[in-house]
Short mmCIF file of C-alpha atoms and ligand atoms in Angstrom, two decimals:
data_model
loop_
_atom_site.label_atom_id
_atom_site.label_comp_id
_atom_site.label_asym_id
_atom_site.label_seq_id
_atom_site.Cartn_x
_atom_site.Cartn_y
_atom_site.Cartn_z
CA MET Q 1 -21.10 174.87 -48.44
CA ILE Q 2 -19.48 175.98 -51.67
CA ILE Q 3 -20.72 173.96 -54.66
CA ALA Q 4 -18.42 173.56 -57.64
CA PRO Q 5 -19.97 171.67 -60.58
CA SER Q 6 -17.33 169.92 -62.65
CA VAL Q 7 -17.46 171.06 -66.26
CA LEU Q 8 -15.82 167.75 -67.27
CA SER Q 9 -19.28 166.14 -67.08
CA ALA Q 10 -20.97 168.87 -69.15
CA ASP Q 11 -22.20 168.34 -72.70
CA PHE Q 12 -19.35 169.80 -74.77
CA GLY Q 13 -21.64 170.07 -77.78
CA ASN Q 14 -23.77 172.44 -75.72
CA LEU Q 15 -21.12 173.97 -73.54
CA GLN Q 16 -22.53 177.49 -73.50
CA ARG Q 17 -25.94 176.13 -72.44
CA ASP Q 18 -24.37 174.19 -69.57
CA ILE Q 19 -22.31 177.19 -68.48
CA GLU Q 20 -25.43 179.36 -68.41
CA MET Q 21 -27.14 176.65 -66.34
CA ILE Q 22 -24.34 176.90 -63.76
CA ASN Q 23 -24.49 180.72 -63.88
CA ASN Q 24 -28.20 180.66 -63.13
CA ALA Q 25 -28.12 177.86 -60.55
CA GLU Q 26 -27.08 178.07 -56.89
CA ALA Q 27 -23.56 176.94 -57.77
CA ASP Q 28 -20.61 178.96 -56.50
CA TRP Q 29 -17.64 177.94 -58.65
CA PHE Q 30 -16.84 176.33 -61.99
CA HIS Q 31 -14.52 173.35 -61.40
CA ILE Q 32 -12.24 172.90 -64.41
CA ASP Q 33 -10.33 169.61 -64.75
CA ILE Q 34 -7.19 169.75 -66.85
CA MET Q 35 -5.68 166.34 -67.67
CA ASP Q 36 -2.54 165.74 -69.71
CA GLY Q 37 -2.61 161.99 -70.36
CA VAL Q 38 0.65 161.65 -68.40
CA PHE Q 39 -0.09 162.48 -64.77
CA VAL Q 40 -3.46 160.79 -65.24
CA PRO Q 41 -4.56 158.22 -67.84
CA ASN Q 42 -6.93 160.60 -69.61
CA ILE Q 43 -6.83 163.83 -71.63
CA SER Q 44 -9.56 166.40 -71.03
CA PHE Q 45 -9.19 169.84 -72.62
CA GLY Q 46 -6.90 172.85 -72.61
CA PHE Q 47 -6.64 176.57 -73.20
CA PRO Q 48 -9.06 177.09 -76.13
CA VAL Q 49 -11.88 175.46 -74.18
CA LEU Q 50 -11.05 177.29 -70.96
CA LYS Q 51 -11.07 180.55 -72.92
CA GLN Q 52 -14.61 179.87 -74.12
CA ILE Q 53 -15.75 178.85 -70.62
CA LYS Q 54 -14.32 182.10 -69.24
CA LYS Q 55 -16.14 184.13 -71.88
CA HIS Q 56 -19.53 183.00 -70.53
CA ALA Q 57 -18.89 182.05 -66.89
CA LYS Q 58 -19.97 184.57 -64.28
CA LYS Q 59 -18.54 182.73 -61.26
CA THR Q 60 -15.16 181.79 -59.80
CA ILE Q 61 -13.03 179.60 -62.08
CA ASP Q 62 -11.42 176.83 -60.02
CA VAL Q 63 -8.74 175.09 -62.10
CA HIS Q 64 -7.54 171.62 -61.06
CA LEU Q 65 -4.31 170.77 -62.86
CA MET Q 66 -3.79 167.02 -63.25
CA ILE Q 67 -0.61 167.52 -65.25
CA VAL Q 68 3.11 166.93 -64.78
CA GLU Q 69 5.36 169.98 -64.39
CA PRO Q 70 2.39 172.31 -63.77
CA GLN Q 71 4.74 175.26 -63.18
CA ARG Q 72 5.24 175.44 -66.97
CA TYR Q 73 1.58 176.35 -67.50
CA ILE Q 74 0.50 178.23 -64.36
CA ASP Q 75 0.97 181.70 -65.92
CA GLU Q 76 -1.06 180.82 -69.01
CA PHE Q 77 -3.92 179.35 -66.96
CA CYS Q 78 -4.02 182.62 -65.04
CA ILE Q 79 -4.09 184.64 -68.27
CA GLN Q 80 -6.94 182.43 -69.54
CA GLY Q 81 -9.05 183.27 -66.52
CA ALA Q 82 -8.29 181.02 -63.53
CA ASP Q 83 -9.22 182.51 -60.15
CA ILE Q 84 -7.88 179.49 -58.24
CA ILE Q 85 -5.22 177.05 -59.42
CA SER Q 86 -4.55 173.74 -57.67
CA VAL Q 87 -1.46 171.68 -58.45
CA HIS Q 88 -0.93 168.09 -57.36
CA ILE Q 89 1.53 167.49 -54.55
CA GLU Q 90 2.54 164.29 -56.39
CA ALA Q 91 3.43 166.30 -59.53
CA CYS Q 92 5.59 168.96 -57.89
CA THR Q 93 9.19 168.42 -56.80
CA HIS Q 94 9.27 172.07 -55.73
CA LEU Q 95 5.77 172.52 -54.40
CA HIS Q 96 6.52 175.65 -52.37
CA ARG Q 97 7.91 177.36 -55.47
CA ALA Q 98 4.84 176.41 -57.53
CA ILE Q 99 2.55 177.82 -54.82
CA GLN Q 100 4.53 181.07 -54.69
CA GLN Q 101 4.30 181.29 -58.49
CA ILE Q 102 0.49 181.04 -58.32
CA LYS Q 103 0.28 183.60 -55.51
CA SER Q 104 2.53 186.06 -57.35
CA LEU Q 105 -0.24 186.24 -59.97
CA ASN Q 106 -2.68 187.46 -57.30
CA ILE Q 107 -4.94 184.44 -57.56
CA LYS Q 108 -5.65 181.72 -55.02
CA ALA Q 109 -3.39 178.71 -54.66
CA GLY Q 110 -4.44 175.14 -53.92
CA VAL Q 111 -2.77 171.79 -53.44
CA ALA Q 112 -4.49 168.62 -54.64
CA ILE Q 113 -3.71 165.28 -52.99
CA ASN Q 114 -4.37 161.79 -54.30
CA PRO Q 115 -6.21 159.18 -52.19
CA HIS Q 116 -2.96 157.45 -51.18
CA THR Q 117 -1.16 160.62 -50.10
CA PRO Q 118 -1.28 161.15 -46.34
CA VAL Q 119 -2.63 164.41 -44.97
CA SER Q 120 0.65 164.81 -43.05
CA ALA Q 121 2.35 165.62 -46.38
CA LEU Q 122 0.59 169.01 -46.19
CA GLN Q 123 2.04 169.96 -42.80
CA ASP Q 124 4.73 172.32 -44.11
CA ILE Q 125 2.66 173.94 -46.86
CA ILE Q 126 -0.72 174.36 -45.13
CA LEU Q 127 -0.06 177.97 -44.03
CA ASP Q 128 0.83 178.98 -47.59
CA ILE Q 129 -2.28 177.78 -49.37
CA ASP Q 130 -5.91 178.83 -49.80
CA LEU Q 131 -7.33 175.42 -50.67
CA VAL Q 132 -6.71 171.69 -50.35
CA CYS Q 133 -8.33 169.70 -53.14
CA MET Q 134 -8.70 166.30 -51.55
CA MET Q 135 -9.24 163.59 -54.13
CA SER Q 136 -11.90 161.10 -53.10
CA VAL Q 137 -11.32 159.02 -56.27
CA ASN Q 138 -8.15 158.36 -58.23
CA PRO Q 139 -8.02 161.35 -60.59
CA GLY Q 140 -8.60 160.91 -64.30
CA PHE Q 141 -12.29 160.34 -64.83
CA GLY Q 142 -15.69 161.59 -63.78
CA GLY Q 143 -18.37 159.25 -62.44
CA GLN Q 144 -16.14 157.06 -60.23
CA LYS Q 145 -16.99 155.52 -56.87
CA PHE Q 146 -16.27 157.58 -53.73
CA ILE Q 147 -13.43 156.20 -51.55
CA GLN Q 148 -14.65 155.79 -47.95
CA ASN Q 149 -11.25 156.49 -46.36
CA THR Q 150 -11.78 160.15 -47.36
CA TYR Q 151 -13.89 160.94 -44.25
CA LYS Q 152 -10.98 160.09 -41.97
CA LYS Q 153 -8.63 162.24 -44.04
CA VAL Q 154 -11.01 165.22 -44.01
CA LYS Q 155 -11.24 165.10 -40.21
CA GLU Q 156 -7.47 164.89 -39.93
CA LEU Q 157 -7.00 167.80 -42.33
CA LYS Q 158 -9.59 169.92 -40.51
CA GLN Q 159 -7.64 169.36 -37.31
CA MET Q 160 -4.38 170.37 -38.99
CA ILE Q 161 -5.99 173.54 -40.37
CA ILE Q 162 -7.39 174.55 -36.98
CA THR Q 163 -4.19 173.76 -35.08
CA SER Q 164 -1.94 175.58 -37.54
CA GLY Q 165 -4.22 178.62 -37.94
CA SER Q 166 -4.42 178.11 -41.71
CA ASN Q 167 -7.26 179.64 -43.75
CA ALA Q 168 -7.27 176.83 -46.31
CA LEU Q 169 -10.62 175.53 -47.51
CA ILE Q 170 -11.19 171.79 -47.83
CA GLU Q 171 -12.51 170.81 -51.25
CA ILE Q 172 -13.67 167.26 -51.93
CA ASP Q 173 -13.31 166.03 -55.49
CA GLY Q 174 -14.68 162.77 -56.86
CA GLY Q 175 -17.80 160.66 -56.40
CA VAL Q 176 -19.65 163.25 -54.33
CA ASP Q 177 -23.37 162.47 -54.08
CA PHE Q 178 -26.32 163.59 -51.93
CA ASP Q 179 -25.59 160.99 -49.23
CA ASN Q 180 -21.86 161.35 -48.72
CA ALA Q 181 -22.17 165.15 -48.99
CA VAL Q 182 -23.88 165.23 -45.58
CA LEU Q 183 -21.11 163.18 -43.96
CA LEU Q 184 -18.44 165.25 -45.70
CA LYS Q 185 -19.90 168.43 -44.29
CA GLU Q 186 -19.91 166.92 -40.80
CA ALA Q 187 -16.27 165.90 -41.26
CA GLY Q 188 -15.29 169.48 -42.14
CA ALA Q 189 -15.53 169.93 -45.90
CA ASP Q 190 -16.04 173.48 -47.25
CA VAL Q 191 -16.30 172.86 -51.00
CA LEU Q 192 -17.95 170.00 -52.89
CA VAL Q 193 -17.05 169.28 -56.50
CA ALA Q 194 -19.78 167.40 -58.34
CA GLY Q 195 -19.78 166.17 -61.91
CA ASN Q 196 -21.91 163.11 -62.37
CA THR Q 197 -24.33 163.97 -59.53
CA VAL Q 198 -25.15 167.28 -61.23
CA PHE Q 199 -25.06 166.43 -64.92
CA SER Q 200 -26.70 162.99 -64.85
CA HIS Q 201 -29.60 164.38 -62.81
CA PRO Q 202 -32.83 165.02 -64.75
CA SER Q 203 -32.55 168.61 -63.52
CA PRO Q 204 -28.94 169.72 -62.96
CA THR Q 205 -30.23 172.98 -61.45
CA GLU Q 206 -32.20 171.04 -58.85
CA ALA Q 207 -29.24 168.79 -58.12
CA ILE Q 208 -27.11 171.86 -57.42
CA ALA Q 209 -29.82 173.34 -55.17
CA LYS Q 210 -30.05 170.06 -53.27
CA LEU Q 211 -26.29 169.98 -52.68
CA LYS Q 212 -26.35 173.63 -51.68
CA GLN Q 213 -28.97 172.95 -48.99
CA ILE Q 214 -26.67 170.49 -47.20
C1 DX5 X 1 -11.56 163.51 -61.41
C2 DX5 X 1 -11.82 165.00 -61.49
C3 DX5 X 1 -13.12 165.38 -60.88
C4 DX5 X 1 -14.32 164.83 -61.60
C5 DX5 X 1 -15.45 164.72 -60.62
O1 DX5 X 1 -10.31 163.25 -61.88
O2 DX5 X 1 -10.82 165.72 -60.82
O3 DX5 X 1 -13.24 166.78 -60.74
O4 DX5 X 1 -14.72 165.61 -62.69
O5 DX5 X 1 -16.52 164.08 -61.24
P1 DX5 X 1 -17.55 163.19 -60.40
O6 DX5 X 1 -18.24 164.11 -59.46
O7 DX5 X 1 -18.43 162.63 -61.46
O8 DX5 X 1 -16.74 162.13 -59.69
ZN1 ZN X 2 -11.17 167.91 -60.27
#
């Protein structure tokens, strides 16, 4: 299981400390949530913060764009250090073009889907992508309650990936905790994003290790 702590839940007054914690823990990726206040009802952070994260981070930078017209900013996110960029299917009229744009930069391309978006919407893009970021909460905030319908969607997506011969990883984003992580693995998840479960734990390092053991 790939563990991707969400930097959104870090202490931004001690960002370098929290980045070093992730570097030294059993985490695999840094999950970076970019929110524009339009696609989602919240604003997180942008390029100057990502630049500082990149300066200290020693692991894969997984950027989740919760923004409208993401194609306008894909190149700059790559320049600022993204190793993976996911765009929302709901934010892209020309999704295939956006995915090709990401891949032309020689980084990995992902598609994020909201809880209400059916897995079948991925059918004609699944062979072109490296990752599906499946939202298990409505995007916009950390610390929300996991939506139970996600298990069914993960199983359906796993089936689509196997049948089509796609190499896409299944990433689960939102409300992941120690209990649902076990069921998510059984359903076919490859990557777990965790914000609150890691950063509200008395020992974030231990929380990461516990998720990693699953
Ligand atoms: C939600 C973000 C998530 C969030 C996860 O909009 O995409 O990545 O930070 O945080 P938790 O694990 O606290 O739900
Ligand atoms: Zn996210």
